[in-house]
Amino acid sequence: MTRLRVIAIDGAAGSGKSTLARGLAEALRLPYVNTGIMYRALTLAALDTGVDPDDGNALAELMSRLRFGLSDDDPPEIEVEGARPSPSLMSERVEAEVSHVARHPQVRALMREGQRRLGAPGGVVEGRDIGSVVFPDAPVKLYLTAEPRTRVERRAEQRGAVDPIDVEEALHRRDARDARVNPFETAPDAIVLDTSDRTVDDTLEVAVAIVRDRMPELFA
Ligand code: C5P
């Protein structure tokens, strides 16, 4: 049987995980599966249809009707209902509710199923529980961290925010909510990479070297 071709990238917002995951997917020519998009898409659908973020069963029902797939891009990326993820998935409105939506076990079970389906043929899979829960057999698991100040700066830059204080507050609020209702599950065998003092290229280089060492088949 061929080995699972999954690279798990976990970490908090602003840790650099999306940048690294996309860069690795490009370098390795594997699909880029950003699981945060799936939680955000379910949250937006709940807000738009009036489903209560505290009602786990109603959310699971809504989730079972959402269609996630991979695009024809290079690298392929997550599609929601056959289209590229909408920019509104990154809105404050969604970020304020996503941790609540993500905390329900029924929702997480369906997410896990969908994420395994998308990632199983091979991919760089990004999230918070990928190495621990979704793909515990991934041959490479990276866990990204960064100093709080670096995370806020990156987030402000990504969002083109005028007021970094707003970004800092929103990030800390979401961290606190996630820590309370939806704590990180870190895989004991994950390699921790602190990206605070590394450039994007540095981080990518380190990650590619780890993958080359552990998954030489991807470079054959
Ligand atoms: O990664 P991103 O910041 O886009 O994730 C948005 C939210 O989705 C997180 O704050 C978390 O509540 C939830 N999430 C999760 N498990 C994942 C990915 C995201 O609980 N694998």
Short mmCIF file of C-alpha atoms and ligand atoms in Angstrom, two decimals:
data_model
loop_
_atom_site.label_atom_id
_atom_site.label_comp_id
_atom_site.label_asym_id
_atom_site.label_seq_id
_atom_site.Cartn_x
_atom_site.Cartn_y
_atom_site.Cartn_z
CA MET A 1 0.00 0.00 0.00
CA THR A 2 1.34 3.49 -0.77
CA ARG A 3 2.03 5.72 2.16
CA LEU A 4 -0.29 8.60 3.04
CA ARG A 5 0.92 11.72 1.21
CA VAL A 6 -0.32 14.23 3.77
CA ILE A 7 1.61 17.04 5.39
CA ALA A 8 -0.22 18.39 8.44
CA ILE A 9 0.27 22.07 9.29
CA ASP A 10 -1.30 23.21 12.56
CA GLY A 11 -1.07 26.50 14.40
CA ALA A 12 -2.84 29.64 15.61
CA ALA A 13 -3.95 32.60 13.49
CA GLY A 14 -0.96 34.69 12.44
CA SER A 15 1.51 31.87 13.08
CA GLY A 16 2.29 31.79 9.37
CA LYS A 17 0.55 28.49 8.73
CA SER A 18 -1.46 29.56 5.66
CA THR A 19 1.55 31.12 3.97
CA LEU A 20 3.65 28.05 4.66
CA ALA A 21 0.92 25.60 3.69
CA ARG A 22 0.29 27.30 0.35
CA GLY A 23 4.05 27.60 -0.33
CA LEU A 24 4.60 23.92 0.44
CA ALA A 25 1.65 22.88 -1.70
CA GLU A 26 3.15 24.83 -4.62
CA ALA A 27 6.65 23.46 -4.05
CA LEU A 28 5.45 19.86 -3.71
CA ARG A 29 2.67 20.11 -6.30
CA LEU A 30 0.07 18.83 -3.87
CA PRO A 31 -3.42 20.23 -3.18
CA TYR A 32 -3.69 22.89 -0.47
CA VAL A 33 -6.50 21.98 1.92
CA ASN A 34 -7.26 24.85 4.32
CA THR A 35 -9.69 23.42 6.86
CA GLY A 36 -10.32 26.81 8.53
CA ILE A 37 -12.23 27.74 5.35
CA MET A 38 -14.65 24.87 6.02
CA TYR A 39 -15.43 26.07 9.55
CA ARG A 40 -15.77 29.61 8.28
CA ALA A 41 -18.10 28.53 5.45
CA LEU A 42 -20.36 26.69 7.87
CA THR A 43 -20.40 29.73 10.16
CA LEU A 44 -21.36 32.07 7.32
CA ALA A 45 -24.07 29.67 6.15
CA ALA A 46 -25.45 29.54 9.72
CA LEU A 47 -25.46 33.34 10.01
CA ASP A 48 -27.12 33.72 6.62
CA THR A 49 -29.84 31.17 7.30
CA GLY A 50 -30.46 32.03 10.96
CA VAL A 51 -29.14 28.76 12.42
CA ASP A 52 -28.17 29.23 16.06
CA PRO A 53 -24.39 28.79 16.63
CA ASP A 54 -25.28 27.01 19.90
CA ASP A 55 -27.44 24.38 18.17
CA GLY A 56 -25.02 21.57 17.34
CA ASN A 57 -27.62 19.35 15.65
CA ALA A 58 -28.92 22.11 13.39
CA LEU A 59 -25.34 23.04 12.47
CA ALA A 60 -24.51 19.41 11.67
CA GLU A 61 -27.58 19.24 9.45
CA LEU A 62 -26.50 22.43 7.66
CA MET A 63 -22.96 21.06 7.32
CA SER A 64 -24.22 17.86 5.72
CA ARG A 65 -25.75 19.96 2.95
CA LEU A 66 -22.63 22.07 2.22
CA ARG A 67 -20.47 20.84 -0.65
CA PHE A 68 -16.70 21.13 -0.40
CA GLY A 69 -14.34 20.17 -3.18
CA LEU A 70 -10.98 21.02 -4.73
CA SER A 71 -10.47 23.48 -7.58
CA ASP A 72 -8.60 22.90 -10.86
CA ASP A 73 -6.03 25.53 -9.88
CA ASP A 74 -2.35 24.80 -9.45
CA PRO A 75 -2.20 23.96 -6.60
CA PRO A 76 -5.82 22.86 -6.19
CA GLU A 77 -7.56 24.64 -3.29
CA ILE A 78 -10.80 24.25 -1.35
CA GLU A 79 -14.01 25.21 -3.11
CA VAL A 80 -17.30 25.84 -1.35
CA GLU A 81 -20.42 24.99 -3.34
CA GLY A 82 -18.26 24.71 -6.47
CA ALA A 83 -16.77 28.20 -6.15
CA ARG A 84 -13.73 29.90 -4.68
CA PRO A 85 -14.19 30.83 -1.01
CA SER A 86 -15.87 34.22 -0.69
CA PRO A 87 -13.85 37.07 0.91
CA SER A 88 -16.72 37.44 3.41
CA LEU A 89 -15.46 34.25 5.08
CA MET A 90 -12.66 36.43 6.50
CA SER A 91 -15.05 39.04 7.93
CA GLU A 92 -15.27 40.09 11.58
CA ARG A 93 -18.83 38.79 11.62
CA VAL A 94 -17.67 35.26 10.81
CA GLU A 95 -14.62 35.44 13.09
CA ALA A 96 -16.80 36.43 16.02
CA GLU A 97 -18.83 33.20 15.74
CA VAL A 98 -16.55 30.59 14.20
CA SER A 99 -15.14 29.26 17.51
CA HIS A 100 -18.68 28.65 18.81
CA VAL A 101 -19.66 26.80 15.67
CA ALA A 102 -16.45 24.75 15.72
CA ARG A 103 -16.93 23.51 19.27
CA HIS A 104 -19.76 21.04 18.62
CA PRO A 105 -18.65 17.39 18.45
CA GLN A 106 -21.30 16.62 15.77
CA VAL A 107 -19.87 19.40 13.60
CA ARG A 108 -16.29 18.29 14.17
CA ALA A 109 -17.15 14.69 13.26
CA LEU A 110 -18.55 15.79 9.89
CA MET A 111 -15.64 18.15 9.32
CA ARG A 112 -13.19 15.34 10.03
CA GLU A 113 -14.93 13.13 7.50
CA GLY A 114 -14.93 15.84 4.82
CA GLN A 115 -11.33 16.79 5.51
CA ARG A 116 -10.18 13.16 5.25
CA ARG A 117 -11.99 12.79 1.96
CA LEU A 118 -10.32 15.91 0.53
CA GLY A 119 -6.84 15.20 1.92
CA ALA A 120 -6.57 11.42 1.57
CA PRO A 121 -5.42 11.44 -2.09
CA GLY A 122 -2.53 13.67 -0.92
CA GLY A 123 -2.23 17.26 0.22
CA VAL A 124 -0.88 19.91 2.51
CA VAL A 125 -3.65 20.10 5.09
CA GLU A 126 -3.82 23.15 7.34
CA GLY A 127 -5.78 23.58 10.58
CA ARG A 128 -5.66 23.11 14.32
CA ASP A 129 -6.21 19.40 14.84
CA ILE A 130 -4.88 17.93 11.60
CA GLY A 131 -1.84 16.09 12.97
CA SER A 132 -3.64 14.98 16.13
CA VAL A 133 -7.16 14.08 14.98
CA VAL A 134 -7.79 14.32 11.24
CA PHE A 135 -4.59 12.70 9.94
CA PRO A 136 -2.78 11.17 12.94
CA ASP A 137 -0.78 9.02 10.46
CA ALA A 138 0.57 11.97 8.44
CA PRO A 139 4.30 11.35 7.85
CA VAL A 140 5.05 15.05 8.47
CA LYS A 141 3.35 17.17 11.13
CA LEU A 142 4.39 20.76 11.69
CA TYR A 143 3.08 22.92 14.50
CA LEU A 144 3.67 26.62 13.91
CA THR A 145 3.96 29.20 16.65
CA ALA A 146 4.91 32.89 16.71
CA GLU A 147 5.24 35.62 19.32
CA PRO A 148 1.91 37.41 19.97
CA ARG A 149 3.28 40.68 18.57
CA THR A 150 4.38 39.04 15.33
CA ARG A 151 0.99 37.37 14.94
CA VAL A 152 -0.85 40.67 15.34
CA GLU A 153 1.44 42.44 12.86
CA ARG A 154 0.98 39.74 10.26
CA ARG A 155 -2.76 39.67 10.69
CA ALA A 156 -3.00 43.48 10.37
CA GLU A 157 -0.94 43.34 7.19
CA GLN A 158 -3.03 40.52 5.70
CA ARG A 159 -6.27 42.33 6.41
CA GLY A 160 -4.94 45.74 5.32
CA ALA A 161 -6.20 47.01 8.69
CA VAL A 162 -5.85 50.66 9.53
CA ASP A 163 -5.96 50.13 13.26
CA PRO A 164 -3.69 47.37 14.59
CA ILE A 165 -5.32 47.71 18.01
CA ASP A 166 -8.60 46.43 16.54
CA VAL A 167 -6.76 43.51 14.98
CA GLU A 168 -5.01 42.74 18.26
CA GLU A 169 -8.29 42.76 20.15
CA ALA A 170 -10.06 40.58 17.62
CA LEU A 171 -7.18 38.09 17.53
CA HIS A 172 -6.98 37.90 21.33
CA ARG A 173 -10.73 37.53 21.63
CA ARG A 174 -10.73 34.64 19.16
CA ASP A 175 -7.70 33.03 20.85
CA ALA A 176 -9.47 33.23 24.20
CA ARG A 177 -12.71 31.80 22.78
CA ASP A 178 -10.90 28.98 21.01
CA ALA A 179 -8.88 28.20 24.15
CA ARG A 180 -12.10 28.04 26.19
CA VAL A 181 -14.47 26.15 23.96
CA ASN A 182 -12.25 24.51 21.39
CA PRO A 183 -8.71 23.98 22.69
CA PHE A 184 -5.90 23.06 20.34
CA GLU A 185 -5.08 19.41 20.07
CA THR A 186 -1.39 19.15 19.37
CA ALA A 187 0.10 15.91 18.09
CA PRO A 188 2.89 14.70 20.41
CA ASP A 189 5.05 13.89 17.39
CA ALA A 190 4.63 17.29 15.68
CA ILE A 191 7.73 19.35 14.92
CA VAL A 192 7.34 22.80 16.46
CA LEU A 193 8.51 25.69 14.27
CA ASP A 194 8.63 29.19 15.78
CA THR A 195 8.29 31.54 12.82
CA SER A 196 8.72 34.84 14.76
CA ASP A 197 12.25 35.48 13.54
CA ARG A 198 12.07 33.68 10.22
CA THR A 199 11.20 35.08 6.84
CA VAL A 200 8.58 33.34 4.71
CA ASP A 201 11.36 31.86 2.54
CA ASP A 202 13.32 30.64 5.57
CA THR A 203 10.30 28.86 7.00
CA LEU A 204 9.53 27.28 3.65
CA GLU A 205 13.11 26.13 3.26
CA VAL A 206 13.13 24.48 6.70
CA ALA A 207 9.78 22.81 6.01
CA VAL A 208 10.86 21.51 2.59
CA ALA A 209 14.00 20.04 4.18
CA ILE A 210 11.87 18.22 6.77
CA VAL A 211 9.54 16.86 4.09
CA ARG A 212 12.49 15.80 1.92
CA ASP A 213 13.90 13.87 4.87
CA ARG A 214 10.66 12.18 5.89
CA MET A 215 8.89 11.78 2.56
CA PRO A 216 11.64 11.24 -0.02
CA GLU A 217 9.05 9.62 -2.29
CA LEU A 218 7.66 13.11 -3.04
CA PHE A 219 11.00 14.13 -4.56
CA ALA A 220 11.73 10.92 -6.50
O1 C5P B 1 -7.47 28.71 10.53
P1 C5P B 1 -8.56 29.76 10.69
O2 C5P B 1 -8.12 30.91 11.54
O3 C5P B 1 -9.12 30.19 9.38
O4 C5P B 1 -9.74 28.99 11.46
C1 C5P B 1 -10.93 29.63 11.81
C2 C5P B 1 -11.53 28.96 13.05
O5 C5P B 1 -11.98 27.65 12.70
C3 C5P B 1 -10.58 28.78 14.23
O6 C5P B 1 -10.57 29.93 15.06
C4 C5P B 1 -11.19 27.55 14.94
O7 C5P B 1 -12.25 27.95 15.78
C5 C5P B 1 -11.79 26.75 13.79
N1 C5P B 1 -10.95 25.64 13.30
C6 C5P B 1 -10.95 24.44 14.01
N2 C5P B 1 -10.25 23.36 13.54
C7 C5P B 1 -9.57 23.44 12.37
C8 C5P B 1 -9.55 24.65 11.63
C9 C5P B 1 -10.25 25.73 12.14
O8 C5P B 1 -11.57 24.37 15.07
N3 C5P B 1 -8.93 22.34 11.91
#
